[in-house]
XYZ file of C-alpha atoms in Angstrom:
533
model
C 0.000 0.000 0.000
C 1.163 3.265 -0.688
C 0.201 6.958 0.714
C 0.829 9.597 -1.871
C 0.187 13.336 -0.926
C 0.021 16.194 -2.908
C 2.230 18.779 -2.830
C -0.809 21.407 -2.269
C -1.935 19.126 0.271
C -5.077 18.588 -1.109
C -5.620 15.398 -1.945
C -4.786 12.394 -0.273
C -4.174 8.759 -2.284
C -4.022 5.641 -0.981
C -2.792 3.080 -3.640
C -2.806 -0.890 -3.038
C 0.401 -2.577 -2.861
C -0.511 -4.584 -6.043
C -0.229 -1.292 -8.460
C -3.742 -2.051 -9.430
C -5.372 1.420 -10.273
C -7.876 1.309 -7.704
C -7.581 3.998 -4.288
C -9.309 6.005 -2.616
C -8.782 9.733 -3.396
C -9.522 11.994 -0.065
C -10.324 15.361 -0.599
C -8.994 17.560 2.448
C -9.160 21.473 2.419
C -6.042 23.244 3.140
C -7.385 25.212 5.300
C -9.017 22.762 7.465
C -6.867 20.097 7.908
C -2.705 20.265 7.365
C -0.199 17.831 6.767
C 1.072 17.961 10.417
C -2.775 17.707 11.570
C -3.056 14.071 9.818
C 0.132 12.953 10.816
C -0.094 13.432 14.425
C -4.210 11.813 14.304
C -2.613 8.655 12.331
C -0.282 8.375 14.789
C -2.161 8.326 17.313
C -4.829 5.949 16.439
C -1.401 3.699 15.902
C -0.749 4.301 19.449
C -4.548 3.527 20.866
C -4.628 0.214 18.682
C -0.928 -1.113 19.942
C -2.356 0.372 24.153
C -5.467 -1.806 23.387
C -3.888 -4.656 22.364
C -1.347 -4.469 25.533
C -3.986 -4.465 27.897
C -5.588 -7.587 26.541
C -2.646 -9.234 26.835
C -2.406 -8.249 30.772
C -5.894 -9.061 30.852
C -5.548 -12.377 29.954
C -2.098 -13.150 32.077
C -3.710 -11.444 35.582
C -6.428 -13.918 35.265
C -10.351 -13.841 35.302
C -10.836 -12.490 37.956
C -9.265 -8.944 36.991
C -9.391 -6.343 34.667
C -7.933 -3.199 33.350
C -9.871 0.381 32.888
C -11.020 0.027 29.276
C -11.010 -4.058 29.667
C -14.029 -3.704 32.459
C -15.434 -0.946 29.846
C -15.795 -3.661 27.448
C -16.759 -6.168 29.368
C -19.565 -3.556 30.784
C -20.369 -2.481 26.848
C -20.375 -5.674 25.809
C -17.908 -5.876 22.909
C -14.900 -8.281 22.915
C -13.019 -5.622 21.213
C -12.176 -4.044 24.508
C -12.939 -6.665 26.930
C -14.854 -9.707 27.598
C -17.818 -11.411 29.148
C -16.569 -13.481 32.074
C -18.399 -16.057 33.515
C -19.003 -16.215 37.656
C -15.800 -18.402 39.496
C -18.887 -19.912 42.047
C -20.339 -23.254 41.010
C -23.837 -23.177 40.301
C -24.489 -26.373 43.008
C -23.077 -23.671 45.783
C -25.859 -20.987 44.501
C -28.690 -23.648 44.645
C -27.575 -24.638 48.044
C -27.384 -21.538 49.212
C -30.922 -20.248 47.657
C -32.616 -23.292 49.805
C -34.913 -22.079 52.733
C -33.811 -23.418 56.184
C -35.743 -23.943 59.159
C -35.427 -22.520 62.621
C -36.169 -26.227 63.862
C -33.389 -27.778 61.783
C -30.499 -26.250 63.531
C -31.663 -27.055 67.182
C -29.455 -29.582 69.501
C -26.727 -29.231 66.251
C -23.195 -29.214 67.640
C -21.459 -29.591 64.369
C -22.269 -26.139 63.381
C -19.228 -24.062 63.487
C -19.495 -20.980 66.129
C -17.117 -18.710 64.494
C -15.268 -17.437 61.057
C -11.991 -19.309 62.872
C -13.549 -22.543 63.382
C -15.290 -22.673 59.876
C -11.766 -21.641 58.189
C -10.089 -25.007 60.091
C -12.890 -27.139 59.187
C -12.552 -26.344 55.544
C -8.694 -26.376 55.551
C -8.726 -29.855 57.966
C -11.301 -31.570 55.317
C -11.618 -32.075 51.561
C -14.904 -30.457 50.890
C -17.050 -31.057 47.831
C -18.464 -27.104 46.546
C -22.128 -28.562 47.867
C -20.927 -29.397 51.538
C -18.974 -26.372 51.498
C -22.522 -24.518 50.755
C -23.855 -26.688 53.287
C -21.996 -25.963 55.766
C -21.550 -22.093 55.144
C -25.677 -21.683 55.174
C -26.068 -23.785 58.220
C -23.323 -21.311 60.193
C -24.461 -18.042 58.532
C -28.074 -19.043 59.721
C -27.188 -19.983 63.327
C -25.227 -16.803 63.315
C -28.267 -14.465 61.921
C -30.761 -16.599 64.588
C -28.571 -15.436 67.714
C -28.475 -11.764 66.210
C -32.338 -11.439 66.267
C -32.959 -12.850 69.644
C -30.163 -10.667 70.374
C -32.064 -7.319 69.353
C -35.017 -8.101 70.710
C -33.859 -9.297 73.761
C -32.700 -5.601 73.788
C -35.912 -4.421 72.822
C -37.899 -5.896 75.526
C -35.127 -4.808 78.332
C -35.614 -1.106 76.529
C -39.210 -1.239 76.707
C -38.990 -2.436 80.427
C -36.539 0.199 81.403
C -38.297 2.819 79.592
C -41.678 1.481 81.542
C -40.511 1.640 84.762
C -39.949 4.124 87.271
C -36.902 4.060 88.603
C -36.445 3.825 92.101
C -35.128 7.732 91.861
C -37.872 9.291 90.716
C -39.889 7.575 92.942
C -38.050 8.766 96.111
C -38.673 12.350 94.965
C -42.231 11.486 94.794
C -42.319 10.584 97.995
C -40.081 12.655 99.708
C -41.861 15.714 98.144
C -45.356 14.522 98.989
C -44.123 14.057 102.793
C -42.816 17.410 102.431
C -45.897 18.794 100.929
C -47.781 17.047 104.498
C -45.590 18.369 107.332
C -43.927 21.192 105.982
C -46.482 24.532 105.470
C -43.777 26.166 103.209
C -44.324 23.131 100.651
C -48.151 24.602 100.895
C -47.924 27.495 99.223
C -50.433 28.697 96.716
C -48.552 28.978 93.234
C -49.296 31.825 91.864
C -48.862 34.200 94.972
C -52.531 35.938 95.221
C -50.922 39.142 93.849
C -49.170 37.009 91.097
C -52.620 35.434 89.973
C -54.043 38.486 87.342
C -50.939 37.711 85.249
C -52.323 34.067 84.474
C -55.054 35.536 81.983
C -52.838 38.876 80.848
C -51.954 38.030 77.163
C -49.188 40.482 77.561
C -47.103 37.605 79.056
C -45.842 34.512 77.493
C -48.125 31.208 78.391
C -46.243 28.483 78.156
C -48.037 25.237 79.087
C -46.028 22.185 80.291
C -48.056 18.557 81.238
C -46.409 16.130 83.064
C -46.494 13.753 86.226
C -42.851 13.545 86.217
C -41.357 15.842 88.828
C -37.605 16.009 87.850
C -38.348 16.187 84.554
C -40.385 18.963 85.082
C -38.039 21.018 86.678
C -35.782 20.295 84.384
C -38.128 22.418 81.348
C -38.862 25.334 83.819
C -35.109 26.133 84.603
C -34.240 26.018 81.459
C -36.998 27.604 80.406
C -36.310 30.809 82.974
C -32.690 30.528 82.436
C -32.651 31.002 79.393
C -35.391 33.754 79.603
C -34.177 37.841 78.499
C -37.292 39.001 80.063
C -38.097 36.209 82.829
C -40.696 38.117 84.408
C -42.977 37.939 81.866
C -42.990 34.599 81.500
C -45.788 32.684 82.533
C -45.448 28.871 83.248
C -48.777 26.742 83.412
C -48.039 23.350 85.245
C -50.613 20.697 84.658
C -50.354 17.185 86.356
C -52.645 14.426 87.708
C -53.944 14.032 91.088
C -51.165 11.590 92.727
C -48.343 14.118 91.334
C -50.174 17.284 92.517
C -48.692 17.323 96.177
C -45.230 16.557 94.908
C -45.304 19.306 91.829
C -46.453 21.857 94.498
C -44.164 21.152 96.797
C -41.030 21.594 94.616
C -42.147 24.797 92.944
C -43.147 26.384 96.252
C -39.610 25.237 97.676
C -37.580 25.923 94.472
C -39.436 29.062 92.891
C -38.534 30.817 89.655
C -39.051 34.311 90.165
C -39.496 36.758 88.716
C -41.525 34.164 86.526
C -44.614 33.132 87.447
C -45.069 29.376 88.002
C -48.805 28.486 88.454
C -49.085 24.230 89.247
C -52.528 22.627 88.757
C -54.015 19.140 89.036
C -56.487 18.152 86.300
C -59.106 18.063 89.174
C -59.005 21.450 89.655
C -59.726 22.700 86.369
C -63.772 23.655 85.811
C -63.751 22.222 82.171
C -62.064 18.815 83.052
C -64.763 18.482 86.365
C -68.011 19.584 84.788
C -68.577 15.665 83.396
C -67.150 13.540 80.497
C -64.033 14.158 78.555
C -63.774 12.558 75.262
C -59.897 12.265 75.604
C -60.477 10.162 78.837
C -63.097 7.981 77.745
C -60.769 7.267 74.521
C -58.235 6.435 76.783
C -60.005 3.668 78.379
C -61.223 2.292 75.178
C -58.096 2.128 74.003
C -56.224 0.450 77.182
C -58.989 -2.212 76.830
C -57.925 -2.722 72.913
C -55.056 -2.574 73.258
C -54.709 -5.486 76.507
C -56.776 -7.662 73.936
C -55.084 -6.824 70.665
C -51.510 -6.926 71.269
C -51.144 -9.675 74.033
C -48.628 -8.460 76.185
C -45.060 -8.201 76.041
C -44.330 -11.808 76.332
C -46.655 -12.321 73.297
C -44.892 -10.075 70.840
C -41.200 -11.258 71.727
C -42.481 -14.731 71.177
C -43.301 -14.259 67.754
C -40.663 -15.881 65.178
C -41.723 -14.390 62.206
C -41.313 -10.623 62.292
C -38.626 -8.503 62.146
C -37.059 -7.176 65.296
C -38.019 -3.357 64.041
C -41.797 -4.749 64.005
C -41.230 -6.434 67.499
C -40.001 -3.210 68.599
C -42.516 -1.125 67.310
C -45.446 -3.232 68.690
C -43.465 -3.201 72.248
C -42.954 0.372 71.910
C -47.187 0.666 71.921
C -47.780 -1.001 75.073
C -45.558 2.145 76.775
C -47.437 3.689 79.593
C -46.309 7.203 78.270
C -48.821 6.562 74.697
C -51.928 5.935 77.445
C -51.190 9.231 79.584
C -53.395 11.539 80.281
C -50.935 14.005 80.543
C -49.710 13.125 76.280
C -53.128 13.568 75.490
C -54.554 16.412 77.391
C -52.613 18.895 74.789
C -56.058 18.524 72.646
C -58.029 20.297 75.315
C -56.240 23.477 75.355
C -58.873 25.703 74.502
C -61.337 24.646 77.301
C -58.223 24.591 79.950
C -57.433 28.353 79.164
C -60.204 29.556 77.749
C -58.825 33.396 78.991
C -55.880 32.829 76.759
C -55.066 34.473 73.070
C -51.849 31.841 72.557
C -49.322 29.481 74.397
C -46.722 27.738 73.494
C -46.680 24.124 74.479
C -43.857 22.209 75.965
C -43.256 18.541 76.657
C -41.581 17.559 80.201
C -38.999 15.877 77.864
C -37.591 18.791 76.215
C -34.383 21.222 77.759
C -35.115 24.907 76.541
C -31.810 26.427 75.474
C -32.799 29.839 74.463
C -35.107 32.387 75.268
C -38.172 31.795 73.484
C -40.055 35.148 73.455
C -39.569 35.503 69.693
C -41.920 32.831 69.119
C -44.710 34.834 69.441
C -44.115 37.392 66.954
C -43.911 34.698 63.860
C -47.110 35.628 61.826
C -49.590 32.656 62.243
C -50.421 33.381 58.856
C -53.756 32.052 60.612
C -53.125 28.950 61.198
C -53.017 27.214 64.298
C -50.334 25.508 65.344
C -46.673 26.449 64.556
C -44.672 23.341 64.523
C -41.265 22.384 62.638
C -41.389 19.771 59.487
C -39.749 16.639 59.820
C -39.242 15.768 56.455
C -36.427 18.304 55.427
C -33.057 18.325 57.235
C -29.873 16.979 57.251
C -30.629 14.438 59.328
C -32.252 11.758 57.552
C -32.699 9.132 60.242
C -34.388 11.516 62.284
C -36.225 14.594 59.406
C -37.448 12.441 57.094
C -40.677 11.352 58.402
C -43.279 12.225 56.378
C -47.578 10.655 57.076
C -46.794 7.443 55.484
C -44.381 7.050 58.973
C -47.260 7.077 61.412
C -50.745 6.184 59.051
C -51.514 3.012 57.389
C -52.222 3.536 54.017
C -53.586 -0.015 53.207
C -56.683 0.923 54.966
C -59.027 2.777 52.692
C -60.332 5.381 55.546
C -56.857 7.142 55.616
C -55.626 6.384 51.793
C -58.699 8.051 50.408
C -58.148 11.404 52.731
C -54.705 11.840 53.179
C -51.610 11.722 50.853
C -48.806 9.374 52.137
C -45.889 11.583 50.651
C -47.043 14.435 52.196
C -44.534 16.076 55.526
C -45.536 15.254 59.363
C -44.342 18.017 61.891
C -43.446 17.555 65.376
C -44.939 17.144 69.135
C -43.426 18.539 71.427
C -42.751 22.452 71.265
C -45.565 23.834 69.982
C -47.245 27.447 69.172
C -50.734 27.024 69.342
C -53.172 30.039 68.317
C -55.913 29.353 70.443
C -58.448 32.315 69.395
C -57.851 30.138 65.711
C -58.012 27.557 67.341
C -61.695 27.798 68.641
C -62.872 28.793 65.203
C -62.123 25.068 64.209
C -63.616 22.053 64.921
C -60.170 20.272 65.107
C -60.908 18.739 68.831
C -63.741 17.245 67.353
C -62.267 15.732 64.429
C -59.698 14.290 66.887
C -61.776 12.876 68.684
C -63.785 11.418 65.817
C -60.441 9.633 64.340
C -59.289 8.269 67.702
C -62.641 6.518 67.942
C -62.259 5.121 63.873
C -59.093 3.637 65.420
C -60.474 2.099 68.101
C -63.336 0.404 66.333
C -60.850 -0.700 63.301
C -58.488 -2.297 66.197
C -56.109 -0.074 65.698
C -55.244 -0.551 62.133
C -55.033 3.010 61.296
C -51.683 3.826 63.661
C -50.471 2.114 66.523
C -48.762 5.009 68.440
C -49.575 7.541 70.674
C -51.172 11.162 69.880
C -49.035 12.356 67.357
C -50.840 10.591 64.185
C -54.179 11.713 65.529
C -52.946 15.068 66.162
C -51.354 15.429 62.323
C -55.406 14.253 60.981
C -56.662 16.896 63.217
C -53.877 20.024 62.106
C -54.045 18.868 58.743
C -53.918 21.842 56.648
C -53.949 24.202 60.280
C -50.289 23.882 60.581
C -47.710 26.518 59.973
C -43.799 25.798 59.664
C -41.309 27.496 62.190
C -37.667 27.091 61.697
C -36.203 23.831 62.663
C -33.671 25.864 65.012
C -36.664 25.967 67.958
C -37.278 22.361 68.115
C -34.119 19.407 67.637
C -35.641 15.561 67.702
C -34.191 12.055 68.205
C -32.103 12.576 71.461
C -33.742 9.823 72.889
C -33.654 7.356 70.159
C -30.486 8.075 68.186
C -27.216 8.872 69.355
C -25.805 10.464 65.932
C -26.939 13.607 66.847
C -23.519 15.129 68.464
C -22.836 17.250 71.337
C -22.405 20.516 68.795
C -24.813 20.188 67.356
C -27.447 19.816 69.679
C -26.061 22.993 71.534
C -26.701 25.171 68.239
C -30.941 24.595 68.712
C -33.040 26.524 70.789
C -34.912 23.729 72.022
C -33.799 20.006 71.812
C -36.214 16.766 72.291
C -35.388 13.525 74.147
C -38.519 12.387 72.236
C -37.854 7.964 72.349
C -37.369 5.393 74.909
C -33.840 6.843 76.210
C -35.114 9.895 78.458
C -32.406 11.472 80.041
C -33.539 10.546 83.847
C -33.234 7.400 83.018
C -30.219 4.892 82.880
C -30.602 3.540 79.275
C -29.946 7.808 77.846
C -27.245 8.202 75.893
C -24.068 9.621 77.884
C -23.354 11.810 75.521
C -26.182 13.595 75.538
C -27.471 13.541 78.990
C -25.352 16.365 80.560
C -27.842 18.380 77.883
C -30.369 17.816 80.089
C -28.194 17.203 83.347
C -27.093 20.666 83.821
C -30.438 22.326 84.742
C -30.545 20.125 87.621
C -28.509 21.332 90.886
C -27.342 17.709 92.607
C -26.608 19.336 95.829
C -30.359 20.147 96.432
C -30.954 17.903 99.439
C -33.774 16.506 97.895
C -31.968 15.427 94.775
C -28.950 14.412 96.688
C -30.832 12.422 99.195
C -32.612 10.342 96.626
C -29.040 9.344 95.182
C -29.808 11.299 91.401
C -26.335 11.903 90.285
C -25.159 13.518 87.062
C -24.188 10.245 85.030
């Protein structure tokens, strides 16, 4: 073959090696392409061809089971120009083996199984295996393994639930130190407000914040923090509502431990007008669903024993059977209109929060008229903890809540709340509370399983405003990812899950959050042995 040129640079011949008279005549504009131009792309496509051709070579010495850059390509694209198809090293008999179901029951009273990586490795060096007994045994150890892993978490699971259930001892000394405090001691007595205080609990030129709990310490714990962090503490107005055992106890701490210039007012469902007059919907829910509930779920023991859910599920079903998701105190949030009926707008706070800033500029965010001002939890870094959205907390397999609500759409948060309650009273959002909890109860509680929130985001639906995620951190009391830093930047963080910060199962980490608005020299504190860690 021959490559002739023209001296214009032109044209471009290529004539075959035999003389015949037959090329192929390129026409190439001078001013498009020059003689350097071609020789330089020729010689390059040389060079490609000759790299190509290496690397199939070192393909094919390195073995199957590697390739190079533009080998893998090929094999990826398909071709065998730049690569090649390779076929998988594992028998097929191993993959069938493997792919069989195995049954709990077929493992039991087997002491051939290997326990560990270290014994399995010895077996298999020790004796010529077959690729089917090597499958064999591999499933039967993997299996055993993944067996003792489950009963593992949900042995966890049930001590969780049963710490989280309890009392501890602590808490109950308080109680009951407290209460024999509130009996012999008139100081312990004392009415909260002061008489002269008392106007200032229907002024709407003060900040209402409403906190229900039966849980002393933890209570404390939100109103120091809460006046701490206060720029203008005495106009801060601090509504205490707990049941009729905790009354004597709540009293006598705030009486003994008061937080002027704020004004702490402490109240026992008893004593409210509303709550006394007859029957309240929330309460008679509340037995209706403890009944269900004892029937539908079986107890503890009856939930751990099942073999064929996922430790998540078993979780989630112990999780319902908490005392907390059957308080009167988590569900009393739904009568706030009738318990202040004075009031223009409060801000409600769980007993599981710490407050770390002041929190007077939450009431001038524009309502935009809607009632409650709560933070999303479907946007935010966080995605363990902000990306829960109505499809986390309603079944949508039942046609009562797929034909009224959109699974996709963001839930928002319990826990620190604005609530407008002059909008409020224009709404019939109690009522339609009321009406879902019962749908629950009569479907057996197929609709949710938890608590108040998932009623509570059927009742705000389409009456909630967003607030900044600064005023209101989750997870602290289910996760521990959340670090130390971070959870200092937010003005109010939320020990919302089964590790509460009183308790021994909390996360270290995160407890001296919630630690540090509790002074362990108070000889109350001290003498009921609550220490820091």
């Amino acid at each position: 073959m021959q490559l002739h040129i023209s001296p214009s640079l032109r044209h471009v011949t290529v004539f075959p090696g035999k003389g015949v008279r037959e090329f192929i005549k390129v026409r190439v504009g001078a001013r498009r392409v020059s003689y350097r131009m071609l020789f330089y792309s020729l010689l390059f496509f040389t060079f490609l061809l000759r790299f190509v051709f290496v690397l199939s070579t070192v393909d094919s010495i390195d073995g199957e089971t590697k390739c190079s850059t533009l080998g893998c390509l090929g094999e990826r694209l398909g071709p065998r120009i730049l690569g090649r198809r390779l076929d998988s090293a594992v028998p097929e008999v191993m993959f069938q083996v493997l792919e069989q179901p195995l049954g709990n029951d077929e493992l039991k009273g087997r002491s051939d199984i290997p326990q560990t990586l270290e014994e399995f490795m010895d077996e298999v060096k020790n004796t010529r295996l077959d690729a089917k007994t090597f499958a064999v045994k591999l499933r039967e150890m993997v299996t055993l393994l993944e067996q003792r892993t489950r009963n593992a978490k949900i042995q966890e699971y049930l001590y969780r639930h049963v710490a989280s259930s309890s009392i501890p001892k602590q808490l109950h000394c308080l109680a009951l130190r407290l209460a024999s405090e509130h009996s012999t001691n008139a100081a312990a007595r004392l009415q909260l407000p002061l008489p002269e205080l008392v106007p200032a609990l229907v002024d709407n030129t003060y900040f209402h914040f409403v906190l229900a709990s039966d849980n002393v310490l933890a209570a404390a714990v939100v109103a120091n923090s809460l006046v701490q962090n206060a720029l203008r503490p005495q106009k801060f107005v601090l509504h205490i509502i707990t049941d009729r055992k905790t009354y004597s106890p709540m009293q006598a701490w705030f009486s003994l431990h008061p937080l002027a210039p704020a004004i702490i007012e402490v109240k026992a469902l008893h004593h409210f007008d509303w709550f006394a007059k007859g029957k309240v919907p929330v309460m008679e829910a509340m037995e209706k669903d403890q009944r269900v509930r004892s029937q539908f779920r079986g107890g503890s023991s009856a939930i751990v024993a099942n073999n064929t859910e996922k430790p998540h599920v078993i979780a989630a079903k112990l999780q319902t059977l908490s005392p907390k998701y059957n308080s009167v105190m988590n569900h009393i949030r739904i009568h706030l209109p009738e318990l202040f009926p004075s009031l223009n707008k409060v801000v409600f706070l769980d007993d599981d929060i710490v407050v770390q800033s002041d929190l007077s500029p939450l009431w001038d965010i524009d309502m935009d008229g809607k009632v409650n001002g709560a933070v999303e939890t479907c946007r935010g870094e966080d995605k363990f903890v902000m990306s829960k959205k109505l499809k986390s907390y309603l079944n949508f397999s039942h046609p009562l809540i797929s034909e009224n609500f959109k699974p996709n759409e963001c839930a928002w948060a319990y826990g620190m709340n604005i609530f407008d309650l002059e909008a409020w009273r224009k709404t019939n959002i109690s009522t339609t509370y009321h009406h879902w909890v019962e749908e629950n109860l009569k479907s057996d509680l197929s609709l949710w399983q938890l608590g108040t929130l998932p009623p509570g985001l059927i009742a705000f639906h389409g009456h909630v405003h967003v607030i900044d995620p600064f005023w209101h951190m989750l997870g602290l009391g289910y996760q521990e990812n959340t670090s130390l830093a971070d959870a200092e930047t937010a003005g109010v963080i939320h020990f919302n899950g089964r590790a509460k910060p009183w308790l021994d199962i909390a996360f270290p980490q995160l407890r001296p959050l919630w630690a540090k608005y509790i002074n362990f020299s108070d000889k109350f504190i001290k003498g009921c042995h609550i220490r820091p860690s």
